PDB file of C-alpha atoms and ligand atoms in Angstrom:
ATOM      1  CA  MET A   1     -86.029 -27.226   8.555  1.00 51.00           C
ATOM      2  CA  PHE A   2     -87.896 -26.686  11.970  1.00 56.00           C
ATOM      3  CA  PHE A   3     -87.235 -23.322  11.706  1.00 59.00           C
ATOM      4  CA  PHE A   4     -89.206 -22.988   8.150  1.00 63.00           C
ATOM      5  CA  ARG A   5     -91.977 -24.815   9.450  1.00 66.00           C
ATOM      6  CA  LYS A   6     -92.521 -22.729  12.375  1.00 76.00           C
ATOM      7  CA  LYS A   7     -92.287 -19.610  10.195  1.00 82.00           C
ATOM      8  CA  SER A   8     -95.196 -20.683   8.048  1.00 84.00           C
ATOM      9  CA  GLU A   9     -97.054 -21.752  11.070  1.00 86.00           C
ATOM     10  CA  ILE A  10     -96.999 -18.279  11.967  1.00 89.00           C
ATOM     11  CA  GLU A  11     -97.707 -16.993   8.684  1.00 92.00           C
ATOM     12  CA  LYS A  12    -100.737 -19.265   8.677  1.00 89.00           C
ATOM     13  CA  TYR A  13    -102.250 -17.779  12.100  1.00 89.00           C
ATOM     14  CA  LYS A  14    -101.395 -14.249  11.009  1.00 90.00           C
ATOM     15  CA  LYS A  15    -103.638 -14.814   7.919  1.00 93.00           C
ATOM     16  CA  LEU A  16    -106.169 -16.324  10.267  1.00 93.00           C
ATOM     17  CA  ILE A  17    -106.719 -12.881  11.983  1.00 96.00           C
ATOM     18  CA  ASN A  18    -109.138 -10.755  11.257  1.00 96.00           C
ATOM     19  CA  SER A  19    -107.407  -7.218  11.779  1.00 93.00           C
ATOM     20  CA  LYS A  20    -110.439  -5.637  12.126  1.00 94.00           C
ATOM     21  CA  LYS A  21    -111.811  -7.670  14.857  1.00 94.00           C
ATOM     22  CA  LEU A  22    -108.431  -7.638  17.088  1.00 97.00           C
ATOM     23  CA  PRO A  23    -108.773  -7.284  20.636  1.00 98.00           C
ATOM     24  CA  ASN A  24    -107.768  -3.756  22.201  1.00 98.00           C
ATOM     25  CA  HIS A  25    -106.309  -5.279  25.038  1.00 98.00           C
ATOM     26  CA  ILE A  26    -104.680  -8.657  25.901  1.00 99.00           C
ATOM     27  CA  ALA A  27    -103.810  -9.613  29.396  1.00 99.00           C
ATOM     28  CA  VAL A  28    -101.264 -12.507  29.909  1.00 99.00           C
ATOM     29  CA  ILE A  29    -100.631 -14.681  33.092  1.00 99.00           C
ATOM     30  CA  MET A  30     -97.241 -16.064  32.183  1.00 98.00           C
ATOM     31  CA  ASP A  31     -97.216 -19.328  34.100  1.00 99.00           C
ATOM     32  CA  GLY A  32     -95.291 -22.442  34.475  1.00 98.00           C
ATOM     33  CA  ASN A  33     -91.564 -21.020  34.799  1.00 98.00           C
ATOM     34  CA  GLY A  34     -90.788 -23.279  37.460  1.00 98.00           C
ATOM     35  CA  ARG A  35     -92.212 -26.548  35.989  1.00 98.00           C
ATOM     36  CA  TRP A  36     -90.865 -25.793  32.823  1.00 98.00           C
ATOM     37  CA  ALA A  37     -87.064 -25.439  34.561  1.00 98.00           C
ATOM     38  CA  LYS A  38     -87.751 -28.622  36.561  1.00 98.00           C
ATOM     39  CA  LYS A  39     -88.428 -30.731  33.356  1.00 98.00           C
ATOM     40  CA  GLN A  40     -84.667 -29.616  32.327  1.00 97.00           C
ATOM     41  CA  GLY A  41     -83.407 -30.648  35.775  1.00 98.00           C
ATOM     42  CA  ALA A  42     -82.811 -26.899  36.479  1.00 98.00           C
ATOM     43  CA  GLY A  43     -83.610 -24.213  39.194  1.00 98.00           C
ATOM     44  CA  ARG A  44     -86.513 -22.223  39.241  1.00 98.00           C
ATOM     45  CA  LEU A  45     -84.604 -19.165  37.906  1.00 98.00           C
ATOM     46  CA  TYR A  46     -83.611 -20.497  35.077  1.00 98.00           C
ATOM     47  CA  GLY A  47     -87.189 -21.417  33.914  1.00 98.00           C
ATOM     48  CA  HIS A  48     -87.708 -17.707  34.508  1.00 98.00           C
ATOM     49  CA  ARG A  49     -84.786 -16.601  32.462  1.00 98.00           C
ATOM     50  CA  ASN A  50     -85.857 -18.529  29.569  1.00 98.00           C
ATOM     51  CA  GLY A  51     -89.687 -16.829  30.176  1.00 98.00           C
ATOM     52  CA  VAL A  52     -88.147 -13.664  29.143  1.00 98.00           C
ATOM     53  CA  GLU A  53     -87.643 -14.874  25.500  1.00 98.00           C
ATOM     54  CA  SER A  54     -91.368 -15.677  25.581  1.00 98.00           C
ATOM     55  CA  VAL A  55     -92.171 -12.094  26.211  1.00 98.00           C
ATOM     56  CA  ARG A  56     -90.056 -10.778  23.572  1.00 98.00           C
ATOM     57  CA  ALA A  57     -91.676 -12.842  21.326  1.00 98.00           C
ATOM     58  CA  ILE A  58     -95.380 -11.805  22.111  1.00 98.00           C
ATOM     59  CA  VAL A  59     -94.184  -8.268  22.441  1.00 98.00           C
ATOM     60  CA  GLU A  60     -93.149  -8.682  18.964  1.00 97.00           C
ATOM     61  CA  ALA A  61     -96.402 -10.333  17.603  1.00 97.00           C
ATOM     62  CA  SER A  62     -98.254  -7.625  19.095  1.00 98.00           C
ATOM     63  CA  VAL A  63     -96.185  -4.843  17.635  1.00 97.00           C
ATOM     64  CA  GLU A  64     -96.736  -6.906  14.308  1.00 96.00           C
ATOM     65  CA  ILE A  65    -100.556  -7.173  14.245  1.00 96.00           C
ATOM     66  CA  GLY A  66    -100.836  -3.613  15.580  1.00 96.00           C
ATOM     67  CA  LEU A  67    -102.384  -4.371  18.985  1.00 98.00           C
ATOM     68  CA  LYS A  68    -102.955  -1.351  21.387  1.00 98.00           C
ATOM     69  CA  TYR A  69    -102.478  -2.869  24.576  1.00 99.00           C
ATOM     70  CA  LEU A  70    -100.511  -6.034  25.999  1.00 99.00           C
ATOM     71  CA  THR A  71    -100.263  -6.269  29.941  1.00 99.00           C
ATOM     72  CA  ILE A  72     -98.352  -9.255  31.338  1.00 99.00           C
ATOM     73  CA  TYR A  73     -98.264 -10.684  34.932  1.00 99.00           C
ATOM     74  CA  ALA A  74     -94.749 -10.313  35.935  1.00 98.00           C
ATOM     75  CA  PHE A  75     -94.888 -10.738  40.076  1.00 98.00           C
ATOM     76  CA  SER A  76     -97.477 -10.743  42.075  1.00 98.00           C
ATOM     77  CA  THR A  77     -98.232  -9.367  45.449  1.00 98.00           C
ATOM     78  CA  GLU A  78     -98.491 -12.874  46.440  1.00 98.00           C
ATOM     79  CA  ASN A  79     -95.181 -13.672  44.937  1.00 98.00           C
ATOM     80  CA  TRP A  80     -93.379 -12.018  48.137  1.00 98.00           C
ATOM     81  CA  SER A  81     -94.273 -15.459  49.807  1.00 98.00           C
ATOM     82  CA  ARG A  82     -91.764 -17.369  47.570  1.00 98.00           C
ATOM     83  CA  PRO A  83     -88.137 -18.389  48.872  1.00 98.00           C
ATOM     84  CA  GLU A  84     -86.233 -15.356  49.195  1.00 98.00           C
ATOM     85  CA  ASP A  85     -83.572 -16.253  46.541  1.00 98.00           C
ATOM     86  CA  GLU A  86     -86.312 -16.723  43.969  1.00 98.00           C
ATOM     87  CA  VAL A  87     -88.062 -13.243  44.822  1.00 98.00           C
ATOM     88  CA  LYS A  88     -84.504 -11.371  44.578  1.00 98.00           C
ATOM     89  CA  GLY A  89     -83.561 -13.405  41.274  1.00 98.00           C
ATOM     90  CA  LEU A  90     -87.063 -12.374  40.163  1.00 98.00           C
ATOM     91  CA  LEU A  91     -86.987  -8.769  41.152  1.00 98.00           C
ATOM     92  CA  LYS A  92     -83.708  -8.619  39.319  1.00 98.00           C
ATOM     93  CA  LEU A  93     -84.312 -10.266  36.274  1.00 98.00           C
ATOM     94  CA  ILE A  94     -87.351  -7.797  35.860  1.00 98.00           C
ATOM     95  CA  LEU A  95     -85.228  -4.842  36.031  1.00 98.00           C
ATOM     96  CA  ASP A  96     -82.255  -6.169  34.166  1.00 98.00           C
ATOM     97  CA  SER A  97     -84.856  -6.912  31.260  1.00 98.00           C
ATOM     98  CA  LEU A  98     -86.407  -3.847  31.219  1.00 98.00           C
ATOM     99  CA  VAL A  99     -82.677  -2.077  31.074  1.00 98.00           C
ATOM    100  CA  ASN A 100     -81.378  -4.516  28.358  1.00 98.00           C
ATOM    101  CA  GLU A 101     -84.898  -4.004  26.426  1.00 98.00           C
ATOM    102  CA  ILE A 102     -85.933  -0.520  26.458  1.00 98.00           C
ATOM    103  CA  ASP A 103     -84.063   1.291  23.713  1.00 98.00           C
ATOM    104  CA  GLN A 104     -85.060  -1.749  21.355  1.00 98.00           C
ATOM    105  CA  MET A 105     -88.679  -1.382  22.490  1.00 98.00           C
ATOM    106  CA  SER A 106     -88.749   2.303  22.476  1.00 98.00           C
ATOM    107  CA  LYS A 107     -87.185   2.025  18.817  1.00 98.00           C
ATOM    108  CA  ASN A 108     -90.632  -0.264  17.834  1.00 98.00           C
ATOM    109  CA  ASN A 109     -92.561   2.922  19.375  1.00 98.00           C
ATOM    110  CA  ILE A 110     -93.823   1.067  22.548  1.00 98.00           C
ATOM    111  CA  VAL A 111     -94.642   2.724  25.371  1.00 98.00           C
ATOM    112  CA  VAL A 112     -93.516   0.730  28.546  1.00 98.00           C
ATOM    113  CA  ARG A 113     -95.491   1.073  32.038  1.00 98.00           C
ATOM    114  CA  PHE A 114     -95.189  -0.736  35.155  1.00 98.00           C
ATOM    115  CA  ILE A 115     -98.450  -1.487  37.225  1.00 98.00           C
ATOM    116  CA  GLY A 116     -98.434  -2.270  40.643  1.00 98.00           C
ATOM    117  CA  THR A 117     -97.977  -0.911  44.079  1.00 98.00           C
ATOM    118  CA  ASN A 118     -94.950   0.485  45.586  1.00 97.00           C
ATOM    119  CA  LYS A 119     -95.559  -1.415  48.620  1.00 97.00           C
ATOM    120  CA  ASN A 120     -92.216  -3.254  49.901  1.00 98.00           C
ATOM    121  CA  LEU A 121     -90.010  -2.003  46.651  1.00 98.00           C
ATOM    122  CA  SER A 122     -87.264  -0.027  47.699  1.00 98.00           C
ATOM    123  CA  PRO A 123     -87.146   3.617  46.629  1.00 98.00           C
ATOM    124  CA  GLU A 124     -84.241   2.848  44.323  1.00 98.00           C
ATOM    125  CA  TYR A 125     -85.565   0.347  42.569  1.00 98.00           C
ATOM    126  CA  GLN A 126     -89.035   2.387  41.597  1.00 98.00           C
ATOM    127  CA  GLU A 127     -86.585   5.283  40.808  1.00 98.00           C
ATOM    128  CA  LYS A 128     -84.531   2.741  38.797  1.00 98.00           C
ATOM    129  CA  ILE A 129     -87.963   1.176  36.995  1.00 98.00           C
ATOM    130  CA  HIS A 130     -89.367   5.030  36.449  1.00 98.00           C
ATOM    131  CA  ARG A 131     -86.222   6.198  34.570  1.00 98.00           C
ATOM    132  CA  GLU A 132     -86.098   3.292  32.390  1.00 98.00           C
ATOM    133  CA  CYS A 133     -89.762   3.557  31.349  1.00 98.00           C
ATOM    134  CA  GLU A 134     -89.872   7.134  31.190  1.00 98.00           C
ATOM    135  CA  LYS A 135     -87.727   6.815  27.868  1.00 98.00           C
ATOM    136  CA  SER A 136     -90.497   5.118  26.139  1.00 98.00           C
ATOM    137  CA  TRP A 137     -93.634   7.769  27.172  1.00 98.00           C
ATOM    138  CA  ASN A 138     -93.260   9.840  24.189  1.00 98.00           C
ATOM    139  CA  ASN A 139     -94.116   6.936  22.065  1.00 98.00           C
ATOM    140  CA  THR A 140     -97.393   6.362  20.753  1.00 98.00           C
ATOM    141  CA  GLY A 141     -97.410   2.545  19.462  1.00 98.00           C
ATOM    142  CA  LEU A 142     -98.133  -0.469  21.500  1.00 98.00           C
ATOM    143  CA  ASN A 143     -99.101   0.104  25.388  1.00 99.00           C
ATOM    144  CA  PHE A 144     -97.253  -2.650  26.975  1.00 99.00           C
ATOM    145  CA  ASN A 145     -97.835  -3.006  30.919  1.00 99.00           C
ATOM    146  CA  ILE A 146     -95.593  -4.939  33.298  1.00 99.00           C
ATOM    147  CA  ALA A 147     -97.838  -5.798  36.275  1.00 99.00           C
ATOM    148  CA  MET A 148     -95.190  -5.958  38.686  1.00 98.00           C
ATOM    149  CA  ASN A 149     -96.006  -6.234  42.559  1.00 98.00           C
ATOM    150  CA  TYR A 150     -99.600  -6.215  41.376  1.00 98.00           C
ATOM    151  CA  GLY A 151    -102.737  -7.872  43.299  1.00 98.00           C
ATOM    152  CA  GLY A 152    -106.048  -6.976  42.137  1.00 98.00           C
ATOM    153  CA  ARG A 153    -107.380  -6.845  45.511  1.00 98.00           C
ATOM    154  CA  LEU A 154    -104.770  -4.370  46.466  1.00 98.00           C
ATOM    155  CA  GLU A 155    -105.295  -2.186  43.660  1.00 98.00           C
ATOM    156  CA  ILE A 156    -109.311  -1.841  44.537  1.00 98.00           C
ATOM    157  CA  LEU A 157    -108.374  -0.903  48.136  1.00 98.00           C
ATOM    158  CA  GLU A 158    -105.704   1.462  47.028  1.00 98.00           C
ATOM    159  CA  ALA A 159    -108.345   3.255  44.933  1.00 97.00           C
ATOM    160  CA  VAL A 160    -110.803   3.391  47.524  1.00 97.00           C
ATOM    161  CA  LYS A 161    -107.952   4.959  50.010  1.00 97.00           C
ATOM    162  CA  LYS A 162    -107.515   7.403  47.294  1.00 97.00           C
ATOM    163  CA  ILE A 163    -111.538   8.034  46.728  1.00 96.00           C
ATOM    164  CA  MET A 164    -112.341   8.477  50.646  1.00 96.00           C
ATOM    165  CA  PRO A 165    -110.920  12.013  51.469  1.00 97.00           C
ATOM    166  CA  LEU A 166    -112.315  13.241  47.839  1.00 95.00           C
ATOM    167  CA  ILE A 167    -115.790  12.078  49.145  1.00 95.00           C
ATOM    168  CA  LYS A 168    -115.118  13.566  52.453  1.00 96.00           C
ATOM    169  CA  SER A 169    -113.943  16.941  50.937  1.00 96.00           C
ATOM    170  CA  GLY A 170    -117.162  16.811  48.986  1.00 94.00           C
ATOM    171  CA  GLU A 171    -115.060  16.702  45.461  1.00 93.00           C
ATOM    172  CA  ILE A 172    -116.832  13.461  44.565  1.00 92.00           C
ATOM    173  CA  ASN A 173    -120.581  13.017  46.049  1.00 92.00           C
ATOM    174  CA  GLU A 174    -121.618  10.367  47.638  1.00 91.00           C
ATOM    175  CA  GLU A 175    -124.601  10.111  46.235  1.00 93.00           C
ATOM    176  CA  ASN A 176    -123.472   9.764  42.731  1.00 90.00           C
ATOM    177  CA  ILE A 177    -120.409   7.739  42.887  1.00 93.00           C
ATOM    178  CA  CYS A 178    -120.046   5.402  39.959  1.00 93.00           C
ATOM    179  CA  GLU A 179    -117.839   2.509  38.601  1.00 96.00           C
ATOM    180  CA  LYS A 180    -116.186   5.404  36.393  1.00 94.00           C
ATOM    181  CA  ASP A 181    -114.980   6.647  39.697  1.00 93.00           C
ATOM    182  CA  ILE A 182    -113.568   3.515  40.841  1.00 96.00           C
ATOM    183  CA  GLU A 183    -111.758   3.181  37.652  1.00 97.00           C
ATOM    184  CA  GLN A 184    -110.138   6.382  37.347  1.00 97.00           C
ATOM    185  CA  TYR A 185    -108.188   5.252  40.370  1.00 97.00           C
ATOM    186  CA  LEU A 186    -107.147   1.874  39.511  1.00 98.00           C
ATOM    187  CA  TYR A 187    -103.909   1.188  38.076  1.00 98.00           C
ATOM    188  CA  THR A 188    -105.384   1.145  34.703  1.00 98.00           C
ATOM    189  CA  ALA A 189    -106.894   4.166  34.522  1.00 98.00           C
ATOM    190  CA  GLY A 190    -107.668   5.549  30.854  1.00 98.00           C
ATOM    191  CA  MET A 191    -107.009   2.297  29.712  1.00 98.00           C
ATOM    192  CA  PRO A 192    -109.686  -0.511  27.681  1.00 98.00           C
ATOM    193  CA  ASP A 193    -110.725  -3.233  29.571  1.00 98.00           C
ATOM    194  CA  PRO A 194    -108.513  -6.763  28.536  1.00 98.00           C
ATOM    195  CA  ASP A 195    -110.962  -8.472  25.873  1.00 98.00           C
ATOM    196  CA  LEU A 196    -108.679 -11.475  25.827  1.00 98.00           C
ATOM    197  CA  MET A 197    -106.909 -13.112  28.886  1.00 99.00           C
ATOM    198  CA  ILE A 198    -104.177 -15.783  28.429  1.00 99.00           C
ATOM    199  CA  ARG A 199    -102.790 -18.057  31.074  1.00 99.00           C
ATOM    200  CA  THR A 200    -100.359 -20.705  30.121  1.00 99.00           C
ATOM    201  CA  SER A 201     -99.306 -23.982  32.346  1.00 98.00           C
ATOM    202  CA  GLY A 202    -102.741 -25.633  32.516  1.00 98.00           C
ATOM    203  CA  GLU A 203    -104.131 -23.464  35.686  1.00 98.00           C
ATOM    204  CA  MET A 204    -107.512 -22.179  35.614  1.00 98.00           C
ATOM    205  CA  ARG A 205    -107.719 -19.357  37.921  1.00 98.00           C
ATOM    206  CA  LEU A 206    -107.033 -15.736  37.681  1.00 98.00           C
ATOM    207  CA  SER A 207    -104.605 -15.678  40.826  1.00 98.00           C
ATOM    208  CA  ASN A 208    -105.998 -11.955  41.827  1.00 98.00           C
ATOM    209  CA  TYR A 209    -104.915 -10.714  38.204  1.00 98.00           C
ATOM    210  CA  LEU A 210    -106.789  -7.452  37.251  1.00 99.00           C
ATOM    211  CA  ILE A 211    -109.834  -8.634  38.960  1.00 98.00           C
ATOM    212  CA  TRP A 212    -111.896  -5.711  38.156  1.00 98.00           C
ATOM    213  CA  GLN A 213    -111.190  -5.015  34.630  1.00 98.00           C
ATOM    214  CA  SER A 214    -111.418  -8.765  33.600  1.00 98.00           C
ATOM    215  CA  ALA A 215    -115.593  -8.727  34.534  1.00 98.00           C
ATOM    216  CA  TYR A 216    -116.130  -9.400  30.936  1.00 98.00           C
ATOM    217  CA  THR A 217    -113.038 -10.870  29.550  1.00 98.00           C
ATOM    218  CA  GLU A 218    -113.110 -14.079  27.521  1.00 98.00           C
ATOM    219  CA  LEU A 219    -110.500 -16.345  29.065  1.00 98.00           C
ATOM    220  CA  TYR A 220    -108.136 -18.438  27.344  1.00 98.00           C
ATOM    221  CA  PHE A 221    -106.190 -21.321  28.819  1.00 98.00           C
ATOM    222  CA  THR A 222    -103.327 -23.506  27.397  1.00 98.00           C
ATOM    223  CA  ASN A 223    -101.476 -26.611  28.811  1.00 98.00           C
ATOM    224  CA  ILE A 224     -98.290 -24.846  27.269  1.00 98.00           C
ATOM    225  CA  LEU A 225     -95.544 -23.945  29.909  1.00 98.00           C
ATOM    226  CA  TRP A 226     -94.532 -20.082  29.430  1.00 99.00           C
ATOM    227  CA  PRO A 227     -91.247 -20.565  28.147  1.00 98.00           C
ATOM    228  CA  ASP A 228     -92.480 -22.452  25.631  1.00 98.00           C
ATOM    229  CA  PHE A 229     -95.182 -20.109  24.406  1.00 98.00           C
ATOM    230  CA  LYS A 230     -94.016 -18.104  21.259  1.00 97.00           C
ATOM    231  CA  LYS A 231     -95.618 -16.058  18.689  1.00 97.00           C
ATOM    232  CA  GLU A 232     -97.288 -18.843  17.416  1.00 96.00           C
ATOM    233  CA  ALA A 233     -99.438 -19.973  20.068  1.00 97.00           C
ATOM    234  CA  PHE A 234    -100.469 -16.148  21.237  1.00 98.00           C
ATOM    235  CA  LEU A 235    -101.484 -15.542  17.263  1.00 97.00           C
ATOM    236  CA  LYS A 236    -103.768 -19.073  18.030  1.00 97.00           C
ATOM    237  CA  ALA A 237    -104.992 -17.623  20.907  1.00 98.00           C
ATOM    238  CA  ILE A 238    -106.009 -14.651  19.297  1.00 98.00           C
ATOM    239  CA  VAL A 239    -107.561 -16.666  16.435  1.00 97.00           C
ATOM    240  CA  ASP A 240    -109.666 -18.630  19.002  1.00 98.00           C
ATOM    241  CA  PHE A 241    -110.789 -15.409  20.438  1.00 98.00           C
ATOM    242  CA  GLN A 242    -112.254 -13.898  17.094  1.00 98.00           C
ATOM    243  CA  LYS A 243    -114.322 -17.131  17.069  1.00 97.00           C
ATOM    244  CA  ARG A 244    -116.121 -16.064  20.013  1.00 97.00           C
ATOM    245  CA  ASN A 245    -119.398 -14.715  20.434  1.00 96.00           C
ATOM    246  CA  ARG A 246    -119.332 -12.045  23.012  1.00 96.00           C
ATOM    247  CA  ARG A 247    -122.545 -10.747  24.787  1.00 95.00           C
ATOM    248  CA  PHE A 248    -122.177  -8.939  27.791  1.00 96.00           C
ATOM    249  CA  GLY A 249    -125.348  -9.747  29.359  1.00 96.00           C
ATOM    250  CA  GLY A 250    -127.269  -9.170  26.178  1.00 96.00           C
ATOM    251  CA  ILE A 251    -128.718 -11.900  23.787  1.00 92.00           C
TER     252      ILE A 251
HETATM  253  C1  IPE B 301     -94.441 -17.858  36.722  1.00 59.66           C
HETATM  254  O1  IPE B 301     -94.054 -19.141  36.593  1.00 59.66           O
HETATM  255  C2  IPE B 301     -93.774 -16.846  36.937  1.00 59.66           C
HETATM  256  C3  IPE B 301     -94.099 -16.081  38.034  1.00 59.66           C
HETATM  257  C4  IPE B 301     -94.950 -16.247  38.750  1.00 59.66           C
HETATM  258  C5  IPE B 301     -93.346 -14.891  38.272  1.00 59.66           C
HETATM  259  P1  IPE B 301     -94.231 -19.873  38.168  1.00 59.66           P
HETATM  260  O2  IPE B 301     -92.682 -19.901  38.899  1.00 59.66           O
HETATM  261  O3  IPE B 301     -95.616 -19.693  38.566  1.00 59.66           O
HETATM  262  O4  IPE B 301     -93.919 -21.450  37.470  1.00 59.66           O
HETATM  263  P2  IPE B 301     -94.521 -22.775  38.047  1.00 59.66           P
HETATM  264  O5  IPE B 301     -96.170 -22.483  38.313  1.00 59.66           O
HETATM  265  O6  IPE B 301     -93.992 -22.820  39.672  1.00 59.66           O
HETATM  266  O7  IPE B 301     -94.520 -23.714  37.452  1.00 59.66           O
HETATM  267  C1  IPE B 302     -99.496 -15.956  39.066  1.00 59.66           C
HETATM  268  O1  IPE B 302     -98.935 -16.886  39.059  1.00 59.66           O
HETATM  269  C2  IPE B 302     -98.497 -14.767  39.074  1.00 59.66           C
HETATM  270  C3  IPE B 302     -97.616 -14.637  38.121  1.00 59.66           C
HETATM  271  C4  IPE B 302     -97.875 -15.028  36.633  1.00 59.66           C
HETATM  272  C5  IPE B 302     -96.906 -13.600  38.254  1.00 59.66           C
HETATM  273  P1  IPE B 302     -98.872 -17.920  40.330  1.00 59.66           P
HETATM  274  O2  IPE B 302     -97.970 -19.283  39.740  1.00 59.66           O
HETATM  275  O3  IPE B 302     -97.882 -16.886  41.383  1.00 59.66           O
HETATM  276  O4  IPE B 302    -100.100 -17.980  40.661  1.00 59.66           O
HETATM  277  P2  IPE B 302    -100.524 -19.397  41.650  1.00 59.66           P
HETATM  278  O5  IPE B 302    -100.023 -19.074  42.872  1.00 59.66           O
HETATM  279  O6  IPE B 302    -100.528 -20.926  40.786  1.00 59.66           O
HETATM  280  O7  IPE B 302    -102.122 -19.115  41.784  1.00 59.66           O
HETATM  281 MG1   MG B 303     -97.234 -20.572  38.995  1.00 59.66          MG
END
């Protein structure tokens, strides 16, 4: 019974979505795994493992509606400050999930990329991620970015460090340096800025996520904890987004 109700809810939201006004890029802050696990009387990693199901659900929904870019926040540069067990568990879960899902994602024409810094990740880990993602790089469908070891300030700092020598060598003219020059050296170079950012679990902050790119992003907050956030909730956020009036400083 429950299953059928859910299915019809999903159909309802799908019908409400205007396919001509789809966001180009949705960014998601998957938050609340720890609190979800606590409510079940389980450890934090149990919450993270259940969160993977929600990722599968929103990736599926993104393919179904024809979204072009989806970027999820999997691990921040600040998350290294968590207990060692949790950090280890998260790194392993992220890699294992990628290995398990890459073929299915590739079959669905998804391009998978990791965005973030290499700092603090072992060369073996980086190599494994690269090898898996590469399998999807000839695809032409949904661009699925996983922000892993990602921090927005560090991203900007790393861009500045790449630009400095180009200014010194005269390749970029100091007088004419512009926003496009910076964008070109961000991890998201060539991608559209997110139109919609979703954060679960009731927290209302960006936590260093896509801070350059989200200058004009519409923010959507929900109290749902990440492991409970499924297709229906994702589609509902898009319907909400489509009702908004974006002005970009105009009138
Ligand atoms: C989000 O859930 C997942 C990551 C940050 C990796 P949390 O682990 O932050 O869960 P809460 O916020 O403690 O409930
Ligand atoms: C943001 O969530 C990072 C990810 C979702 C990967 P956090 O749970 O780490 O953020 P804060 O600490 O509540 O700001
Ligand atoms: Mg959190």
